[in-house]
Coordinates of C-alpha atoms in Angstrom, one line a residue:
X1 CA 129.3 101.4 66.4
X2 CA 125.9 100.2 66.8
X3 CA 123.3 102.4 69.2
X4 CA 121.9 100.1 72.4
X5 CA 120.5 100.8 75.6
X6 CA 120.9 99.5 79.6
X7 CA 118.0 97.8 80.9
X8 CA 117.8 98.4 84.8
X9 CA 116.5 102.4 84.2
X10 CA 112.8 101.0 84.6
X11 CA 111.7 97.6 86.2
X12 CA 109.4 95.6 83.9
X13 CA 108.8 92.6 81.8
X14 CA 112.4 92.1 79.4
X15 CA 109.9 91.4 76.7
X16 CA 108.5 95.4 76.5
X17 CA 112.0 96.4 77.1
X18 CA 113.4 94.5 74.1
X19 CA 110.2 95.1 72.0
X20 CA 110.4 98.9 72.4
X21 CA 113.8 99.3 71.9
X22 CA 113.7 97.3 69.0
X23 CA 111.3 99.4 67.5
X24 CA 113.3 102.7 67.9
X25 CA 116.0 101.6 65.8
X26 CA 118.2 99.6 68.8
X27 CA 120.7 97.0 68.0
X28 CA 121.7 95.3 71.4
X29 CA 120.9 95.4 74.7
X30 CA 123.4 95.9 78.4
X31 CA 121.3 94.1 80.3
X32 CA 120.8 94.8 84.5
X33 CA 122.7 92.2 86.1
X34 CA 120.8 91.0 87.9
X35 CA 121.3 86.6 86.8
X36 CA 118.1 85.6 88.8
X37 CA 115.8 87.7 86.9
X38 CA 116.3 85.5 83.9
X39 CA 115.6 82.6 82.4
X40 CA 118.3 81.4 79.7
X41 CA 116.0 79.9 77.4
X42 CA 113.2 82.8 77.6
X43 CA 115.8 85.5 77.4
X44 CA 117.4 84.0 74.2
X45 CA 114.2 83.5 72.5
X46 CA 113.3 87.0 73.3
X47 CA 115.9 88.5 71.6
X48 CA 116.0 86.5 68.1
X49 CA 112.0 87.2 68.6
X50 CA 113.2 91.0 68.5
X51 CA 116.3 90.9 66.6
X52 CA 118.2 92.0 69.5
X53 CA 121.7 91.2 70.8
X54 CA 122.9 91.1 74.0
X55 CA 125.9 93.4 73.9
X56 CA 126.6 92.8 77.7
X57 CA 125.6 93.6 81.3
X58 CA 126.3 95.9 83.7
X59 CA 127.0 94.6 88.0
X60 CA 123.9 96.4 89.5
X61 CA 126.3 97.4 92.4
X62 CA 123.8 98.0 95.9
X63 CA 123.9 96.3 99.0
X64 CA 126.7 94.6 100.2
X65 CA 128.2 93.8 97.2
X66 CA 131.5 95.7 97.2
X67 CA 135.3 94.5 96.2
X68 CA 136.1 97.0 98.9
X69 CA 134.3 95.7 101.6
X70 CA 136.5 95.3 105.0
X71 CA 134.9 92.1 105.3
X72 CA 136.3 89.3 103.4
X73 CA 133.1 87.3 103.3
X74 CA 131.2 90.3 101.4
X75 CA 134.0 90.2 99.0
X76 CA 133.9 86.9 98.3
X77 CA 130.2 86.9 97.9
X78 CA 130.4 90.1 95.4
X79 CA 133.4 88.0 93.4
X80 CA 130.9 84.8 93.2
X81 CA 128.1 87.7 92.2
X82 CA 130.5 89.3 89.2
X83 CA 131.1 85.7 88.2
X84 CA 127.1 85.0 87.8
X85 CA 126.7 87.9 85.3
X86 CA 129.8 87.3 83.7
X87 CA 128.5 83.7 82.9
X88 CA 124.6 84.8 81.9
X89 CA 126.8 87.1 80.0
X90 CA 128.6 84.7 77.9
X91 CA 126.0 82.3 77.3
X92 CA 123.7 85.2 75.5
X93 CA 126.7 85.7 73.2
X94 CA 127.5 88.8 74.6
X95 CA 130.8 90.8 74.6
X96 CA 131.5 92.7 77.8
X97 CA 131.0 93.2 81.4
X98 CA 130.3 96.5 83.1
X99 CA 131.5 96.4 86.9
X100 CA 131.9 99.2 89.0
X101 CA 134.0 98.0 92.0
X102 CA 132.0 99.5 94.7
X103 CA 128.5 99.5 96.2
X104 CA 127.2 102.8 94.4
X105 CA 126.4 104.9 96.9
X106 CA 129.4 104.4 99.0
X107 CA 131.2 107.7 100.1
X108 CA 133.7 106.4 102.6
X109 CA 136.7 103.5 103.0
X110 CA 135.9 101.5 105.3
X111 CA 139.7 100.2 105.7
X112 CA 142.9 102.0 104.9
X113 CA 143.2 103.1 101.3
X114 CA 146.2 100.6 100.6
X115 CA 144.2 97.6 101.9
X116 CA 141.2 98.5 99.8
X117 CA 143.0 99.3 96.7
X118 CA 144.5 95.4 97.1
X119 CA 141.0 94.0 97.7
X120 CA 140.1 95.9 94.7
X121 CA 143.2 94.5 92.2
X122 CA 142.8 91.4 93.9
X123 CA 139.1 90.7 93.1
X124 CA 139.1 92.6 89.6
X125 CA 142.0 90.3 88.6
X126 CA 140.1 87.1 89.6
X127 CA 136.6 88.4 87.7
X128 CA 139.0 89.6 84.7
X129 CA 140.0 86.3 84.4
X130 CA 137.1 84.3 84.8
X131 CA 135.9 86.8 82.5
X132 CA 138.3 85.5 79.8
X133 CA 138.3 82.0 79.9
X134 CA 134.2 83.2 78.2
X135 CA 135.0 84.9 75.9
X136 CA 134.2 88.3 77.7
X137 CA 135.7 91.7 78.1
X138 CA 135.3 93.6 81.6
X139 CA 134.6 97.5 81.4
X140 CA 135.6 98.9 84.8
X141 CA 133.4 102.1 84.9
X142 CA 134.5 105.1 86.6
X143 CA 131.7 106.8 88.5
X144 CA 131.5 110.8 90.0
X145 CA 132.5 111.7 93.3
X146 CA 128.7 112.0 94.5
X147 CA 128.3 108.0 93.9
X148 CA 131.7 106.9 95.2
X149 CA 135.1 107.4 96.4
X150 CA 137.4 104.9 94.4
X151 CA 137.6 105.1 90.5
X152 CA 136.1 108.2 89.7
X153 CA 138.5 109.5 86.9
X154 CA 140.2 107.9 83.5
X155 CA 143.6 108.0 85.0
X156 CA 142.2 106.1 88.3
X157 CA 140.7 103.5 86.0
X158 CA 143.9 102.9 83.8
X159 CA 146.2 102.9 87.0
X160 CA 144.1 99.8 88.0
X161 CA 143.9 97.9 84.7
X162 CA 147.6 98.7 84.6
X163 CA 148.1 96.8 88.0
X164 CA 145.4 93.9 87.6
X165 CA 147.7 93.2 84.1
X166 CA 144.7 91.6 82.4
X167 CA 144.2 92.1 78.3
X168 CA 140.4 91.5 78.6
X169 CA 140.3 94.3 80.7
X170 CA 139.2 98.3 79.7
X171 CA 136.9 100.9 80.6
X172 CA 133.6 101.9 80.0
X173 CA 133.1 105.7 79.6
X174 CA 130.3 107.3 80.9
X175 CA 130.5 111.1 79.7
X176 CA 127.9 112.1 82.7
X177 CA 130.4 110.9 85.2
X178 CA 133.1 112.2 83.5
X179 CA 132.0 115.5 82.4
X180 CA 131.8 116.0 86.3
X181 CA 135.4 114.8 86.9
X182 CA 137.7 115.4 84.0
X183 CA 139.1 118.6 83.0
X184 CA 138.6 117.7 79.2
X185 CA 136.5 115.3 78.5
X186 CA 137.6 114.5 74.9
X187 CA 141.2 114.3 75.8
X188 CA 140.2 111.8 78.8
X189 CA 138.2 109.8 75.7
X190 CA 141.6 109.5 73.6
X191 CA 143.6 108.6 76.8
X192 CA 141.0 104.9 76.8
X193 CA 142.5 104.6 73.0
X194 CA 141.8 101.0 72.5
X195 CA 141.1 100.1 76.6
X196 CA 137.7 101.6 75.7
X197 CA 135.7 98.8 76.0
X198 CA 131.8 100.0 76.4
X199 CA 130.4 103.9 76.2
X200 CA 127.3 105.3 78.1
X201 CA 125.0 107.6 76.5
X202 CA 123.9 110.4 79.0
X203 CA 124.2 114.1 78.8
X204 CA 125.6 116.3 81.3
X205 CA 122.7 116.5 83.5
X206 CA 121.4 112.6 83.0
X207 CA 119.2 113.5 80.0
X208 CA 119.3 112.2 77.0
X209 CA 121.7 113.0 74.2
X210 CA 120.9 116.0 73.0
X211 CA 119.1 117.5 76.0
X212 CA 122.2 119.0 77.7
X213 CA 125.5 120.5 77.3
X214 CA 127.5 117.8 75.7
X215 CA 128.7 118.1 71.9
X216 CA 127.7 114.8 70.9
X217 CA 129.0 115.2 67.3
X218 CA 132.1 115.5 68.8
X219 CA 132.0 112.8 71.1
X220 CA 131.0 110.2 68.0
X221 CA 133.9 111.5 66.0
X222 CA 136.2 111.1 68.5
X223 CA 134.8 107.8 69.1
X224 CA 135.4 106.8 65.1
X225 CA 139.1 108.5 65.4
X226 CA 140.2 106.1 68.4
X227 CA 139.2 103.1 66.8
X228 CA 136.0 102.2 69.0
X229 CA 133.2 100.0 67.4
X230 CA 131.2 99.0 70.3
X231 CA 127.8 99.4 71.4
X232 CA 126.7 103.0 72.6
X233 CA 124.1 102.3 75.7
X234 CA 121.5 104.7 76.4
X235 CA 121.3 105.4 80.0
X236 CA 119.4 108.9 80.8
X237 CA 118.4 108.6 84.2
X238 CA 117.0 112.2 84.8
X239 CA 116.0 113.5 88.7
X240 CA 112.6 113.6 89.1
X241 CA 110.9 117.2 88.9
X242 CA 108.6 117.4 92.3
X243 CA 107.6 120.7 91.9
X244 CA 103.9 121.5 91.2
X245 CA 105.4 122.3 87.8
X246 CA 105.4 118.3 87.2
X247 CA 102.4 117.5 89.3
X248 CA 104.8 116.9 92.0
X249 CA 106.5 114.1 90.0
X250 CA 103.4 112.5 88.4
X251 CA 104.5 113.2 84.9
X252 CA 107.6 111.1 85.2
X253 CA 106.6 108.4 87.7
X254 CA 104.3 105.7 88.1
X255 CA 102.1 106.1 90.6
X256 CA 102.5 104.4 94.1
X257 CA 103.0 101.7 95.5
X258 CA 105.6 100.2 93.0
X259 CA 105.4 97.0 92.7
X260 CA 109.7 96.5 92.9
X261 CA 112.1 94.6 95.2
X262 CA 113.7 96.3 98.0
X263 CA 116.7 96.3 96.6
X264 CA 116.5 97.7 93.3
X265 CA 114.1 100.0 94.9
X266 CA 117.1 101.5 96.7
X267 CA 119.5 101.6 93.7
X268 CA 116.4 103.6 91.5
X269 CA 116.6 106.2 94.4
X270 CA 120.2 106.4 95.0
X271 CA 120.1 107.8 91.6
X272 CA 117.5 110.4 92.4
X273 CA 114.7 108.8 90.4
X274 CA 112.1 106.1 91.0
X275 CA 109.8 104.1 88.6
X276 CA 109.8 106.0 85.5
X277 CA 106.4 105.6 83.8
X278 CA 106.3 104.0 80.0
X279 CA 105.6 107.2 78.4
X280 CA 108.2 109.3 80.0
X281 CA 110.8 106.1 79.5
X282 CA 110.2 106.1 76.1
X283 CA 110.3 109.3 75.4
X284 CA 114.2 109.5 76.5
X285 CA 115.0 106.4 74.7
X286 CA 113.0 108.1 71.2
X287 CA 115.2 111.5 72.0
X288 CA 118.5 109.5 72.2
X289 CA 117.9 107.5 69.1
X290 CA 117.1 110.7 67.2
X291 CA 120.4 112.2 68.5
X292 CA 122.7 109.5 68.3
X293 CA 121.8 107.2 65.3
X294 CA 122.4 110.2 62.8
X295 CA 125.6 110.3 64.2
X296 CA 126.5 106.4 64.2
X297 CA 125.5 106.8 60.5
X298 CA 127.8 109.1 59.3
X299 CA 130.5 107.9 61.5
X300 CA 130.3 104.4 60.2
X301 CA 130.1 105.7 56.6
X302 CA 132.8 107.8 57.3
X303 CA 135.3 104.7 58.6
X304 CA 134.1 102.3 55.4
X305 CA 136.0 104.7 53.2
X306 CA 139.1 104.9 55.5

């Protein structure tokens, strides 16, 4: 297991991304897919510069991309999207695909459950494999109830891989989603057994590791004990305070006007943040390193003698 971190939490230059989390003791990145934002060639250089692989990305699901959209244009388009990151993907040498089926955000079908649940198959199959002819695993990432209505659970996830009937694809545990939806949370980790093919690193309320509720010893051991070796991406996305406790928000935001596209604009506040500033960014990504890559250690040390 190797600690790494998602890159779509704060909008700035990949470089200070990459540089910072280098210097905290990162291995790889999950980068926001987002295929436009890049150029190949910088990107690349960027990451020997640093020392940094790409582990993956993660679909950066707002808008109208949805594989349950009654409108079989907007499918089509969010297939042809998946395919772009799964191809950026590959050609950084990196191992897996995050995608979450559905626009994040979306509470409600808009189509009978059996016709979305199709779509769904339908366009997960064709990504899955597209996704192996590179080389690539797909994660399908099962989100909380407040942040959609399809795939919210383990059991929901593995019913789907079990229908799309694709080896490359497995499921990327996020214990923040899952705390809210599983009864046990360790026992929904061993039902992944070797499906688990990327883990998020959040606590129970979005902070870091370490900052919640979560028994994160616990999680890494279980981790060793089902055989998973894959990249552990930070991911804290905290709500912003907006009390006059926190200045009203000024000790975790930048100030405004931010300088970010519509679109990922919307997606920051759908998760009930904004444009973290530098300092209070690194400061999660400093307390999850200090949390988690004791625990990598001695889990790593632990399997070499098994």
């Amino acid at each position: 297991m190797h600690l790494s971190t998602h890159t779509w939490m704060r909008p700035e230059p990949l470089e200070l991304t990459i540089k910072r989390a280098a210097s905290l003791g990162y291995k790889s990145i999950e980068l926001a897919g987002e295929p436009s934002r890049y150029t190949f060639s910088e990107t690349k250089a960027l990451l020997e510069r640093y020392r940094i692989a790409c582990w993956g990305s993660v679909t950066i699901m707002f808008g109208s991309r949805d594989l349950a959209a009654a409108d079989p244009v907007q499918r089509r388009a969010t297939i042809d999207y998946m395919k772009s990151v799964i191809d950026l993907t590959a050609r950084l040498g990196g191992e897996i695909v995050t995608v979450v089926p559905c626009t994040v955000g979306k509470l409600h079908p808009t189509a009978s459950p059996p016709e979305e649940w199709e779509w769904v198959v339908q366009g997960v199959r064709e990504v899955a494999h597209f996704a192996a002819e590179r080389g690539i695993r797909i994660a399908l990432e099962p989100l909380n109830r407040f942040e959609t209505y399809l795939i919210t659970n383990i059991s929901q996830a593995l019913q789907l891989i079990e229908e799309v009937k694709a080896p490359n694809l497995g499921v990327a545990f996020d214990p923040f989603h899952m705390n809210m939806e599983e009864p046990d949370l360790i026992a929904a980790l061993r039902r992944c057994g070797d499906k688990l093919f990327d883990f998020h690193l959040g606590d129970n309320n979005r902070q870091s590791p370490g900052d919640g509720s979560l028994d994160w010893p616990l999680i890494i051991q279980t981790l060793r004990e089902i055989g998973y070796t894959g990249g552990l991406a930070h991911e804290a996305m905290p709500p912003i305070d907006r009390t006059r406790r926190n200045d009203f928000g000024a000790k975790q935001l930048e100030p405004e006007p931010w300088d970010v596209d519509e679109g990922t604009l919307q997606f920051l506040k759908d998760h009930a943040s904004g444009v973290l500033n530098e300092t209070y960014h690194t400061k999660l990504l400093t307390r999850t390193a200090e949390t988690i890559l004791p625990l990598i250690k001695h889990a790593n040390s632990r399997g070499s003698r098994l």
